XYZ file of C-alpha atoms in Angstrom:
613
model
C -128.401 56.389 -27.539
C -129.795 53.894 -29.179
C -132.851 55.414 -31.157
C -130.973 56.563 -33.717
C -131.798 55.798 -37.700
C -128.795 56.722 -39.675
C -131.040 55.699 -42.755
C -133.808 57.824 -42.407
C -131.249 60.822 -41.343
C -129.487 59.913 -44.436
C -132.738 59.910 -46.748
C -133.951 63.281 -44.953
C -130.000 64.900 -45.659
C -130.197 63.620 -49.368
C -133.651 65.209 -49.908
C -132.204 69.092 -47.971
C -129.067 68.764 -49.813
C -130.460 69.215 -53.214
C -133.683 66.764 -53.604
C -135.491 69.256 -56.365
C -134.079 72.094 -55.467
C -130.747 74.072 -56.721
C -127.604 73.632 -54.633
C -125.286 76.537 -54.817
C -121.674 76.021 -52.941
C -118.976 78.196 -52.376
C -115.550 77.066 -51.655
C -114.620 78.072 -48.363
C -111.533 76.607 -46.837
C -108.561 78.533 -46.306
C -107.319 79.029 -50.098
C -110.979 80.427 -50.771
C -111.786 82.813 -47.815
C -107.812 84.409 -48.442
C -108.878 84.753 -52.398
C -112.188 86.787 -51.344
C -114.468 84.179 -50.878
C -116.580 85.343 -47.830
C -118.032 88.405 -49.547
C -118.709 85.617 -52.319
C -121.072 83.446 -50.239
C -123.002 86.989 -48.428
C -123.829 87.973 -52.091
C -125.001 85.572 -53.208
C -127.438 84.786 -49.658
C -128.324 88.519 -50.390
C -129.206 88.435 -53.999
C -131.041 84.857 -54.057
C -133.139 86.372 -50.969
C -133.742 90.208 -53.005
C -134.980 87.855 -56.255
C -137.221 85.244 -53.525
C -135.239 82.311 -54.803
C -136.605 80.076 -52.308
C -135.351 77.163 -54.399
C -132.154 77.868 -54.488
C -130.443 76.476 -51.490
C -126.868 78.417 -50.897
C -123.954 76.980 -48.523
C -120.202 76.714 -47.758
C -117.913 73.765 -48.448
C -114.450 73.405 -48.118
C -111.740 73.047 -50.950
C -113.356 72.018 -53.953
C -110.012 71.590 -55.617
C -108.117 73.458 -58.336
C -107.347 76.933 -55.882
C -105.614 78.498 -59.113
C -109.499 79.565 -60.047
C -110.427 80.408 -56.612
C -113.120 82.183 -55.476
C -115.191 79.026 -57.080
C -118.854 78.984 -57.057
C -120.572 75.450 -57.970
C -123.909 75.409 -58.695
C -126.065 71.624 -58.750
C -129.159 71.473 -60.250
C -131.653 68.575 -60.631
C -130.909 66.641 -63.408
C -128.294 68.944 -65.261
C -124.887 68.704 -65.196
C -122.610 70.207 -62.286
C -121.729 74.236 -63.825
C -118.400 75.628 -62.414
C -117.903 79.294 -61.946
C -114.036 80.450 -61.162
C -112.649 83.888 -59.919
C -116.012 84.883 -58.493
C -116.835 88.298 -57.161
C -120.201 90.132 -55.916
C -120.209 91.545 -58.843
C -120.273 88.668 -61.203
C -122.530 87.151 -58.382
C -125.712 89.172 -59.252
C -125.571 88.788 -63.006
C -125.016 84.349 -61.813
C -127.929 84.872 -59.998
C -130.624 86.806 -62.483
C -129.654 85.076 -65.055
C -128.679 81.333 -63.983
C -130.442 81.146 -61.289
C -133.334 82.629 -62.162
C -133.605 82.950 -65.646
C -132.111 79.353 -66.286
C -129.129 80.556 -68.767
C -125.559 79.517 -67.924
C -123.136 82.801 -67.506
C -120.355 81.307 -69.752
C -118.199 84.027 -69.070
C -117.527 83.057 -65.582
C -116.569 79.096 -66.177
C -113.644 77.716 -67.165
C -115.529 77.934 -71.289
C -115.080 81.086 -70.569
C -111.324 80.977 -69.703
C -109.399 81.604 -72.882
C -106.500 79.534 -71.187
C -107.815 76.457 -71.701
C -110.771 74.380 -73.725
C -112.146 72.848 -70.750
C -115.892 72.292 -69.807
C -115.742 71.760 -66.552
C -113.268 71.735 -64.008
C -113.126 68.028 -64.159
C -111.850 68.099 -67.697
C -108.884 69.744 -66.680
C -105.658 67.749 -66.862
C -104.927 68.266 -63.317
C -107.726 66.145 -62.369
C -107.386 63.172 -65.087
C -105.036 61.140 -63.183
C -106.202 61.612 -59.151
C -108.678 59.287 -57.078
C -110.613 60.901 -54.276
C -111.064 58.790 -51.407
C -109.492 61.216 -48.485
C -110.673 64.093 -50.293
C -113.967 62.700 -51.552
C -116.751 65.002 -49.310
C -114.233 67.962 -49.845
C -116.145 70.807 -51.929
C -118.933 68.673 -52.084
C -120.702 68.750 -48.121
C -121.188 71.623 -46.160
C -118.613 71.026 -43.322
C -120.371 72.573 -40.810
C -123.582 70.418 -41.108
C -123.435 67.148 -39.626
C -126.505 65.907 -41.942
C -124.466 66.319 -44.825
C -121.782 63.755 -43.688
C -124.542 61.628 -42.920
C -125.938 62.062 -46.684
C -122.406 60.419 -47.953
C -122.830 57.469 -45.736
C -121.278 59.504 -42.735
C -121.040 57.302 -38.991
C -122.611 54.047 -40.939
C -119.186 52.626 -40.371
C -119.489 53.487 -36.848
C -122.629 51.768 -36.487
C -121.638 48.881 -38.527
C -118.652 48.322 -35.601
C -120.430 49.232 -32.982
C -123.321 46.990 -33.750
C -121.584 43.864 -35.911
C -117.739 43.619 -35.311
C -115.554 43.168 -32.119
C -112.574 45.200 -31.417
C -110.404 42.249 -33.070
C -112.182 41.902 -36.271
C -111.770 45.972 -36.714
C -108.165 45.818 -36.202
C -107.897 42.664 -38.464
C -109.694 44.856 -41.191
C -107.306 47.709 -40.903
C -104.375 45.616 -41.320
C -105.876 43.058 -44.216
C -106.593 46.822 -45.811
C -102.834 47.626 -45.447
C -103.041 51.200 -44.560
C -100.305 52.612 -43.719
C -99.782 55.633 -41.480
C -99.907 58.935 -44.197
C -98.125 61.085 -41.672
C -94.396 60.393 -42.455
C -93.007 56.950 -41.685
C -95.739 54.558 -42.897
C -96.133 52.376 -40.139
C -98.994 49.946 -40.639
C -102.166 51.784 -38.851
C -103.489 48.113 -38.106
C -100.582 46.493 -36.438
C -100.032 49.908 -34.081
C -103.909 49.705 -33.231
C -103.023 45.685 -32.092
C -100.178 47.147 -30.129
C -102.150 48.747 -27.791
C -105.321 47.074 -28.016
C -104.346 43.708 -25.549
C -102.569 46.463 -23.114
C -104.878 47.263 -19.715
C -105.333 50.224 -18.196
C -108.049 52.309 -16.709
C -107.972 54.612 -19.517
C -106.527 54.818 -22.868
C -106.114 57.476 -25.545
C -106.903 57.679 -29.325
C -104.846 60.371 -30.793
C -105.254 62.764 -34.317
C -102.069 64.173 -35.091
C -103.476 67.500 -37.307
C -99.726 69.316 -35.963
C -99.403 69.562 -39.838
C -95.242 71.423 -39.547
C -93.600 70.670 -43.136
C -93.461 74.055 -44.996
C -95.541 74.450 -47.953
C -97.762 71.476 -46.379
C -101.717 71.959 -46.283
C -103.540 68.345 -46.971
C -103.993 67.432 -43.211
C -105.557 71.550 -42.682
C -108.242 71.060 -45.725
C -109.313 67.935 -44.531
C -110.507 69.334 -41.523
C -112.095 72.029 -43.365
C -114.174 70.291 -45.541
C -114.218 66.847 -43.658
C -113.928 66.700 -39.698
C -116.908 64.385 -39.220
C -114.418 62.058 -41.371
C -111.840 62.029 -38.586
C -114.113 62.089 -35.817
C -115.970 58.583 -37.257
C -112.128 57.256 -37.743
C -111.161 58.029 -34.304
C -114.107 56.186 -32.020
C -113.944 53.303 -34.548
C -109.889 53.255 -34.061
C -110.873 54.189 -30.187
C -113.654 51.010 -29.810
C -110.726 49.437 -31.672
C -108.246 49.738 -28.751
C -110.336 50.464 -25.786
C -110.220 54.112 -25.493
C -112.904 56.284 -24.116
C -111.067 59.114 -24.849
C -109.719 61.094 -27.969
C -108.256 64.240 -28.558
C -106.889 66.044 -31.946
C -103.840 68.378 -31.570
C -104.536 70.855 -34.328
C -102.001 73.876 -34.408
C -103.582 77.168 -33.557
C -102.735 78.788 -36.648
C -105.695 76.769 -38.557
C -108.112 78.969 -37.412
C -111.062 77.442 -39.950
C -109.921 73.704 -39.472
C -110.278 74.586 -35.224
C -113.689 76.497 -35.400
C -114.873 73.471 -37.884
C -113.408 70.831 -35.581
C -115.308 72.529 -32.381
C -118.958 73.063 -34.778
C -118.705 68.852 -35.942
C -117.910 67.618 -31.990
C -120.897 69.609 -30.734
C -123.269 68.740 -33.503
C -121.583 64.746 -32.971
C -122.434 64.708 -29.447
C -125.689 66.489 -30.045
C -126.624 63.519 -32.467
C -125.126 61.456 -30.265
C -122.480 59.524 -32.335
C -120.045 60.778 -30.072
C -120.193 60.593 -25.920
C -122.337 58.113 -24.257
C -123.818 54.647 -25.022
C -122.985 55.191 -28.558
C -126.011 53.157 -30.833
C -126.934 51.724 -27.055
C -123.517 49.493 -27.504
C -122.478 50.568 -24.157
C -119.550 52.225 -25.514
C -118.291 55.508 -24.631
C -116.155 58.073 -26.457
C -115.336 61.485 -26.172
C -113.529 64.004 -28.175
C -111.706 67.423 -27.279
C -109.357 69.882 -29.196
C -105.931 70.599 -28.156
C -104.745 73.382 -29.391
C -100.642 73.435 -30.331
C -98.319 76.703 -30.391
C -96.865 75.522 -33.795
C -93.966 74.071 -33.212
C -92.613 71.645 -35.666
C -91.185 69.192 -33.106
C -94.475 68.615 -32.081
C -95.972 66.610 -34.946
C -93.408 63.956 -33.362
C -96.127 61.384 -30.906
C -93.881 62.101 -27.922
C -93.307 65.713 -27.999
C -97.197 65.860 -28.966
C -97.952 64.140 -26.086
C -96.164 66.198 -24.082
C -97.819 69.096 -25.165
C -101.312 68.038 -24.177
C -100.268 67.185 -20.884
C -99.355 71.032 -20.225
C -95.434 70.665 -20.626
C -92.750 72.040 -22.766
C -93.014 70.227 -26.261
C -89.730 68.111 -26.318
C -89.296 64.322 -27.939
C -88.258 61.493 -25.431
C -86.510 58.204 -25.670
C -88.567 54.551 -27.124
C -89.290 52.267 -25.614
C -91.531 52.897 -24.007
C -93.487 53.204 -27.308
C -97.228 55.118 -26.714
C -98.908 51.775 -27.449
C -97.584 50.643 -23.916
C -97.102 53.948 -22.243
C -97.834 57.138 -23.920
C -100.337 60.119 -22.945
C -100.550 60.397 -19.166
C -98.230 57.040 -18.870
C -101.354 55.080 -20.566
C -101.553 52.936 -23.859
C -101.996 55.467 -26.475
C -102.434 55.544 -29.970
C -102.005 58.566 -32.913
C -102.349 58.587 -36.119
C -102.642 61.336 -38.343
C -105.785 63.328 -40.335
C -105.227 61.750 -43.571
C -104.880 58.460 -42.097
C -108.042 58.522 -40.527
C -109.295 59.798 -43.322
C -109.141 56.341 -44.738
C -110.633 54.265 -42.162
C -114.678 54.497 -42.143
C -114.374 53.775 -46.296
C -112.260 50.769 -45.391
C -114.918 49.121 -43.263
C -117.823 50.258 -45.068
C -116.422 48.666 -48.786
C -113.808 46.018 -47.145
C -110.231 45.608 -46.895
C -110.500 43.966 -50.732
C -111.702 47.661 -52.069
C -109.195 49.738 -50.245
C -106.139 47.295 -52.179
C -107.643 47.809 -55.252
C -106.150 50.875 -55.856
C -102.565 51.723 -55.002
C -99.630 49.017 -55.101
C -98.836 45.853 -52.817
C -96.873 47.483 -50.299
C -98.543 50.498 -50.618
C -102.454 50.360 -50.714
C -104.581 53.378 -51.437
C -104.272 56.826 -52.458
C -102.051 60.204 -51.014
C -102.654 63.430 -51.048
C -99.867 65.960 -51.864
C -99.717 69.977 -51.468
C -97.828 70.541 -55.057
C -96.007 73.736 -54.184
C -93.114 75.525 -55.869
C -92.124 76.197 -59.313
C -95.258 74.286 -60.774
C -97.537 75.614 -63.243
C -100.951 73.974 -61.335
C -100.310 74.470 -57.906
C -102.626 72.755 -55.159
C -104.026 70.089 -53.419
C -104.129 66.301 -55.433
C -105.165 62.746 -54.459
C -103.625 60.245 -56.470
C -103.474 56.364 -55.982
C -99.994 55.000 -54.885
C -97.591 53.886 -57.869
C -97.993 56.523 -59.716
C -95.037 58.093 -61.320
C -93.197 61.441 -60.110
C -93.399 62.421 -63.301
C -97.158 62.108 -63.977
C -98.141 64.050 -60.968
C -95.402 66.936 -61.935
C -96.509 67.302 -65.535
C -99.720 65.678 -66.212
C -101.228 66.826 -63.393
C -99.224 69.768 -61.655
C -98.452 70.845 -65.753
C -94.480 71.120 -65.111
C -92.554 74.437 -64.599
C -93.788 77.543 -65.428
C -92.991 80.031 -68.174
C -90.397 77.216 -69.810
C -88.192 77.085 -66.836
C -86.876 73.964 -67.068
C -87.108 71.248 -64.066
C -83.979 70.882 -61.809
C -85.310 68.768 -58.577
C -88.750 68.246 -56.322
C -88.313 67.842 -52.166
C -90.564 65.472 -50.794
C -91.133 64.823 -47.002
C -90.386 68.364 -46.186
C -87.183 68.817 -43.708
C -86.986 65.420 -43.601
C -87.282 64.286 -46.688
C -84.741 64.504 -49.832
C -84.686 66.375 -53.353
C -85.654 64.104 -56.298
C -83.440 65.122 -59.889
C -85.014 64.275 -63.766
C -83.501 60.540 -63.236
C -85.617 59.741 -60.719
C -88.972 60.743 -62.223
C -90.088 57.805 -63.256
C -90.083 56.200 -59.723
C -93.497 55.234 -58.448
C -94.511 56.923 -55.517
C -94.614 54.766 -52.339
C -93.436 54.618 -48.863
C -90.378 51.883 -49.997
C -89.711 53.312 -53.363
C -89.182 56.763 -52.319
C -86.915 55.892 -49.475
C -84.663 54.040 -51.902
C -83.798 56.928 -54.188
C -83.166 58.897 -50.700
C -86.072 61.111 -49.953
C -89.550 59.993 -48.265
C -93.178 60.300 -48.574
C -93.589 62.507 -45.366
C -96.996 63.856 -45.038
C -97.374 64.794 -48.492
C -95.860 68.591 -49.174
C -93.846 68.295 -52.559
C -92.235 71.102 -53.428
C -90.405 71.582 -57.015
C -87.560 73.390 -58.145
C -86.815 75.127 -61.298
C -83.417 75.673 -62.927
C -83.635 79.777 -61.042
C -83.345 77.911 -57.517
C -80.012 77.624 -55.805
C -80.284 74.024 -54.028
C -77.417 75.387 -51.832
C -79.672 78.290 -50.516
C -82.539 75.613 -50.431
C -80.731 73.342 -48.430
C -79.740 76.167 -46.066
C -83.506 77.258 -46.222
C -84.471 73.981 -44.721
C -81.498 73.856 -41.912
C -82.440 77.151 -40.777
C -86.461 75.907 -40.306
C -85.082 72.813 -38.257
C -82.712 75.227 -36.476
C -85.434 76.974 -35.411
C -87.770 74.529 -34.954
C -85.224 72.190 -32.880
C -86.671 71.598 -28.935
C -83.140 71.840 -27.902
C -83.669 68.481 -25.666
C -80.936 66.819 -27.354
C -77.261 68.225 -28.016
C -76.318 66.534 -31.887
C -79.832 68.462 -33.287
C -79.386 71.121 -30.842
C -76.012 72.574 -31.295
C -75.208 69.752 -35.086
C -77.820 71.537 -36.904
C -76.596 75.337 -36.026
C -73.019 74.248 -36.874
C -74.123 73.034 -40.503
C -76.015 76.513 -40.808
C -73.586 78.418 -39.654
C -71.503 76.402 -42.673
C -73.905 76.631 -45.370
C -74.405 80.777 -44.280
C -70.874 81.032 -44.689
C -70.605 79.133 -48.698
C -73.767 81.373 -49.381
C -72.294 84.839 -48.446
C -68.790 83.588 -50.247
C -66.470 82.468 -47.759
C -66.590 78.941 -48.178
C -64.340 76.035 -48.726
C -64.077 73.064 -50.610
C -63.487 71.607 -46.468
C -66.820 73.256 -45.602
C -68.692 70.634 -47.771
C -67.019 67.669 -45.999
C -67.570 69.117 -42.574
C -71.201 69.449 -43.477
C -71.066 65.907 -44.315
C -69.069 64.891 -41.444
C -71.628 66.925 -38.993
C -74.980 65.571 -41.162
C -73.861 61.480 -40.539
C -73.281 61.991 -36.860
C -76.300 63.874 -36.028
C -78.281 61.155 -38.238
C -76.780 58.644 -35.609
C -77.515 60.099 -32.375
C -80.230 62.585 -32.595
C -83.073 61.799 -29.971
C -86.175 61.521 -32.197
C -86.768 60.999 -35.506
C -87.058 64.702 -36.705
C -83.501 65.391 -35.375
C -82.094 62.471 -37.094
C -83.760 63.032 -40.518
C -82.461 66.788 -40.644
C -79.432 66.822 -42.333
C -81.188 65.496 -45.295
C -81.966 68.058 -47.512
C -78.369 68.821 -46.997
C -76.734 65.330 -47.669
C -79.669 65.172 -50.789
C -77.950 68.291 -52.247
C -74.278 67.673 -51.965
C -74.692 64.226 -53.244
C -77.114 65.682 -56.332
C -75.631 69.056 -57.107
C -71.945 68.734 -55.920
C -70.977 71.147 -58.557
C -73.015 74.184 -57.376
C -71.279 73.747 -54.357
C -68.419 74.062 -56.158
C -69.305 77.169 -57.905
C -70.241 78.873 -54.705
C -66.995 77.704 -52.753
C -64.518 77.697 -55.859
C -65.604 80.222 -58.205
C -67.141 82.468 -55.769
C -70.328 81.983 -58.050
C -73.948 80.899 -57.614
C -74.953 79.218 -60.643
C -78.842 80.483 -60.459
C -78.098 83.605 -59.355
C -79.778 83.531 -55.996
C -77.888 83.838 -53.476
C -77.229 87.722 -52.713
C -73.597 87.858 -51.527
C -72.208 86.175 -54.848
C -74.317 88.574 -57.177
C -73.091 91.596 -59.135
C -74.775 93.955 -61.366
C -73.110 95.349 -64.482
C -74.213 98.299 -66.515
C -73.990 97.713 -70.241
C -73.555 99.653 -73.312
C -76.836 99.919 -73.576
C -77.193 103.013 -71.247
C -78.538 106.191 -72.227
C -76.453 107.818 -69.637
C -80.616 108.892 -67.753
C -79.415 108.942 -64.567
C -82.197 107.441 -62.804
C -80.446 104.065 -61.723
C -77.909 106.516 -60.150
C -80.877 108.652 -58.327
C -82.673 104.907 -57.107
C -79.336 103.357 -55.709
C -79.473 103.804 -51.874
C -75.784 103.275 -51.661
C -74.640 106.065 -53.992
C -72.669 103.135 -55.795
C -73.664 104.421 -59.427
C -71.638 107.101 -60.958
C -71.904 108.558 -64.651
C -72.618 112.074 -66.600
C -76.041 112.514 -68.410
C -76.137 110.699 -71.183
C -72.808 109.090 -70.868
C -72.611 105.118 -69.846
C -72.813 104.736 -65.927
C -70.615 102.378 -63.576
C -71.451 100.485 -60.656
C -68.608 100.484 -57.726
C -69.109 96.676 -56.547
C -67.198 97.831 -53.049
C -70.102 100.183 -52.347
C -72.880 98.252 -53.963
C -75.427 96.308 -51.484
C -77.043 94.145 -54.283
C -80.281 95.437 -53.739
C -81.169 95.087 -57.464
C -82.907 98.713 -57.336
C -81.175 99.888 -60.423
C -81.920 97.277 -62.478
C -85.685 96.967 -61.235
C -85.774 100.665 -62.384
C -83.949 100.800 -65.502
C -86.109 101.220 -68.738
C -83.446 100.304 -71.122
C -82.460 96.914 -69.949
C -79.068 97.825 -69.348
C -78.322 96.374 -66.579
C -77.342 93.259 -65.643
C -77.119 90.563 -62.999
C -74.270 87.907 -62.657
């Protein structure tokens, strides 16, 4: 199609996103709709309707950041500043509306003024967002995800048209690479140099690839991208597609994003609709196409071979390279994938140059990356911060350290494959190299922190049991490797461990690392090797002393009445094991033989007499 003005669409979206009207948005990604959002957004459609607000223009958006104060409610009005309402309700939503929105008076109550917890304005004066650069994340809370006009407001498919209609395939690729992106899914290959891979290969068809299989627990950047972005990724993947040759794209999403898959299926239709996706794109002559492939959620999948293999109907299982995908991937054709937040970078980088996108970041590592900060962390949720900045500042400037004075013991980056990161290391910058050398990696962003109350033995075996599960059984060392180290680490948790048990887990971790199949298999003993070689000693304890230090794990617990019973009774009346004996007010005993360390007596004691060790 080649009648199509991006400028006057983008003049026309400007002027029905706000022009002089109101602009009311409620976050509604995943974090918002769970915290009651939905019933959020109806009100206030209801109300502004009941009080003929026909000014006042109401709409979704995805995350709009800080999900601590979620439900949020933003509301934009001409020429005032932005006003932020947090832990929304329809109740609070009809006293917003009569007397903000109508009435003109700011409810103070309901901001983060109003939050006795902090002396904020606005949510941008909060701490957690000093430090972070939006550039993946920039349209997130702002657009309404499900309206393609919006994207088109921030500049959406100009870099689309600006390939399509000024640069050859070569000079894109050249861009990418000069940029120095690299991929934000785990490894960080340069996205440039694996677009030139396949670009000179021929074929009848290639493929163009999003990886959204987002596995790592307590990971959830690549999901609210697609919530609050898709039109982002779509852009990325027919430039990346014109880029290489392919005609076809399709993004693997896993089923269990529900809002990403229905927002991914609403921004193809209303792309081909527009006709920035399909057909004669801008009346270049160049075709692409986009579907949704749905995954079953298995973590072995977010690996480009087992992925592949899922979209082609079989079992999702890892195979050897060579072949790489660039040569002979999907269907046996040159292929390429890259991942959501990836892509997320690429229509910025050739709408402001290669120049803009190394401005921020380091030299090695260009850019920004977005983390899920999970875990024992006072701010938990989703930041963007450029590349070299310090462990430390994201974990207590931004994420506001441990909570409740719990003091910091380690943070695991790169998920199951990644490592745990002690107080020494803090002060590392975070990039692809840098992290690798002080033996974790950047993964795909989930960084999850522990606080002196976690066992790193009973993380460790946390982790082993999600690859155990997780393994596609193709290959024996992850296979049958990773169930023997469980089995190992089960056995120092319960108590019946050995000081031999910690070399065997060693001994089993460096072969599998050498001849696992893929990647995934041969990264899993991490977490494992990371702990040993960081907290030796609480292996110790648990082997040794027959002792965990943080009182986790269940087997090595015991609970001890002290003399400060009243003799009540009703710990003895709550134990479900009958292990509590004792006259009325007399000082009760615990039998540890018939005692299941359920903790019910202690949850239920109103003297605090009763201990755990």
């Amino acid at each position: 199609m080649a009648d199509i003005d991006l400028q006057a669409l983008k003049a026309k979206a400007i002027e029905d996103m706000g022009g002089k009207n109101t602009r009311v948005v409620v976050g509604m990604a995943t974090c918002g709709i769970s915290a009651g959002a939905r019933p959020v957004l109806e009100a206030l459609k209801s109300e502004c309707a009941l009080q003929n607000l026909d000014n006042v223009k109401v709409c979704l958006t995805g995350c709009i950041g800080m999900c601590t104060y979620e439900p949020l409610v933003e509301v934009f009005e001409p020429g005032q500043p932005k006003v932020t309402y947090i832990h929304m309700n329809p109740e609070k939503v009809a006293k917003v509306v009569e007397q903000h929105l109508k009435g003109g008076k700011i409810v103070e109550e309901y901001t983060i003024a109003g939050d006795p917890s902090n002396d904020a304005k606005c949510l941008e004066d909060l701490e957690f967002y000093a430090k972070q650069k939006r550039v993946v994340l920039r349209n997130c809370g702002i657009i309404n995800p499900e309206d393609i006009n919006e994207y088109i407001a921030m500049d959406g498919y100009q870099a689309l048209h600006k390939v399509l209609t000024s640069m050859s395939a070569d000079d894109v690729i050249d861009e990418v690479k000069k940029s120095g992106l690299r991929g934000r899914g785990g490894g960080g290959f340069p996205t440039g140099l694996k677009w030139s891979f396949a670009a000179p290969n021929q074929a009848d068809q290639k493929y163009f690839i999003c990886n959204a299989d987002e596995g790592d627990p307590g990971a959830f950047m690549d999901r609210s991208v697609l919530e609050g972005d898709p039109h982002a990724v779509l852009e990325a993947m027919a430039i990346g597609g014109y880029a290489i040759g392919a005609t076809k794209g399709f993004v693997y999403v896993r089923a269990e994003y529900p809002v990403a898959v229905e927002r991914l299926k609403i921004a193809i239709k209303q792309a081909k609709e527009l006709g920035v996706l399909g057909k004669n794109i801008f009346g270049s002559g160049f075709d692409f196409d986009i579907e949704v492939r749905l995954g079953a959620g298995a973590f072995v999948c977010g690996e480009e071979t087992a992925l592949m293999a899922s979209i082609e109907g079989k079992r999702g299982m890892s195979r050897n390279k060579p072949p790489f995908p660039a040569n002979k991937g999907l269907w046996g054709k040159p292929t390429v994938i890259n991942n959501v937040e990836t892509l997320a970078n690429v229509a910025q980088i050739i709408n402001k140059g290669a120049d803009w996108f190394r401005s921020f970041g380091t030299e090695k590592s260009p850019g920004t990356k977005v983390f899920a900060l999970g875990g024992k962390i006072s701010r938990t949720g989703l930041v963007e911060v450029p590349m070299g900045i310090t462990l430390r500042e994201i974990l207590y400037d931004i994420g506001g350290g441990c909570p409740n004075g719990k003091k910091f013991k380690a943070v695991q980056t790169g998920g199951p494959s990644g490592g745990c990161i002690t107080e020494e290391n803090l002060d590392t910058p975070v990039g692809f190299d840098e992290l690798v050398a002080i033996g974790s990696m950047m993964g795909s962003g989930g960084m999850i922190v522990m606080a002196e109350d976690n066992c790193m033995v009973d993380i460790a075996r946390f982790f082993l049991d999600f690859i155990v599960d997780e393994s596609c059984g193709k290959c024996t060392p992850c296979r049958e490797g990773t169930k023997r180290m469980l089995e190992i680490l089960d056995r120092i948790t319960s108590g019946n461990g050995t000081e031999a048990d910690i070399e065997k887990l060693q001994d089993l971790a460096d072969v599998i690392k050498n001849t696992a199949l893929c990647g995934l298999g041969q990264s899993a003993p991490n977490p494992v090797l990371s702990t040993i070689k960081h907290f030796r000693d609480e292996y110790l304890a648990h082997v040794n002393d027959k002792r965990c230090p943080a009182g986790v794990c269940k087997a090595l617990q015991s609970y001890f009445i002290t003399e400060l019973c009243k003799g009540c009774t009703k710990c003895q009346r709550v134990c479900p094991a009958g292990a509590i004996s004792g006259s009325v007010k007399q000082r009760h005993v615990i039998d540890q033989s018939k005692c299941i360390k359920c903790g019910a007596c202690k949850a239920n004691c109103a003297f605090g007499a009763i201990i755990k060790k």
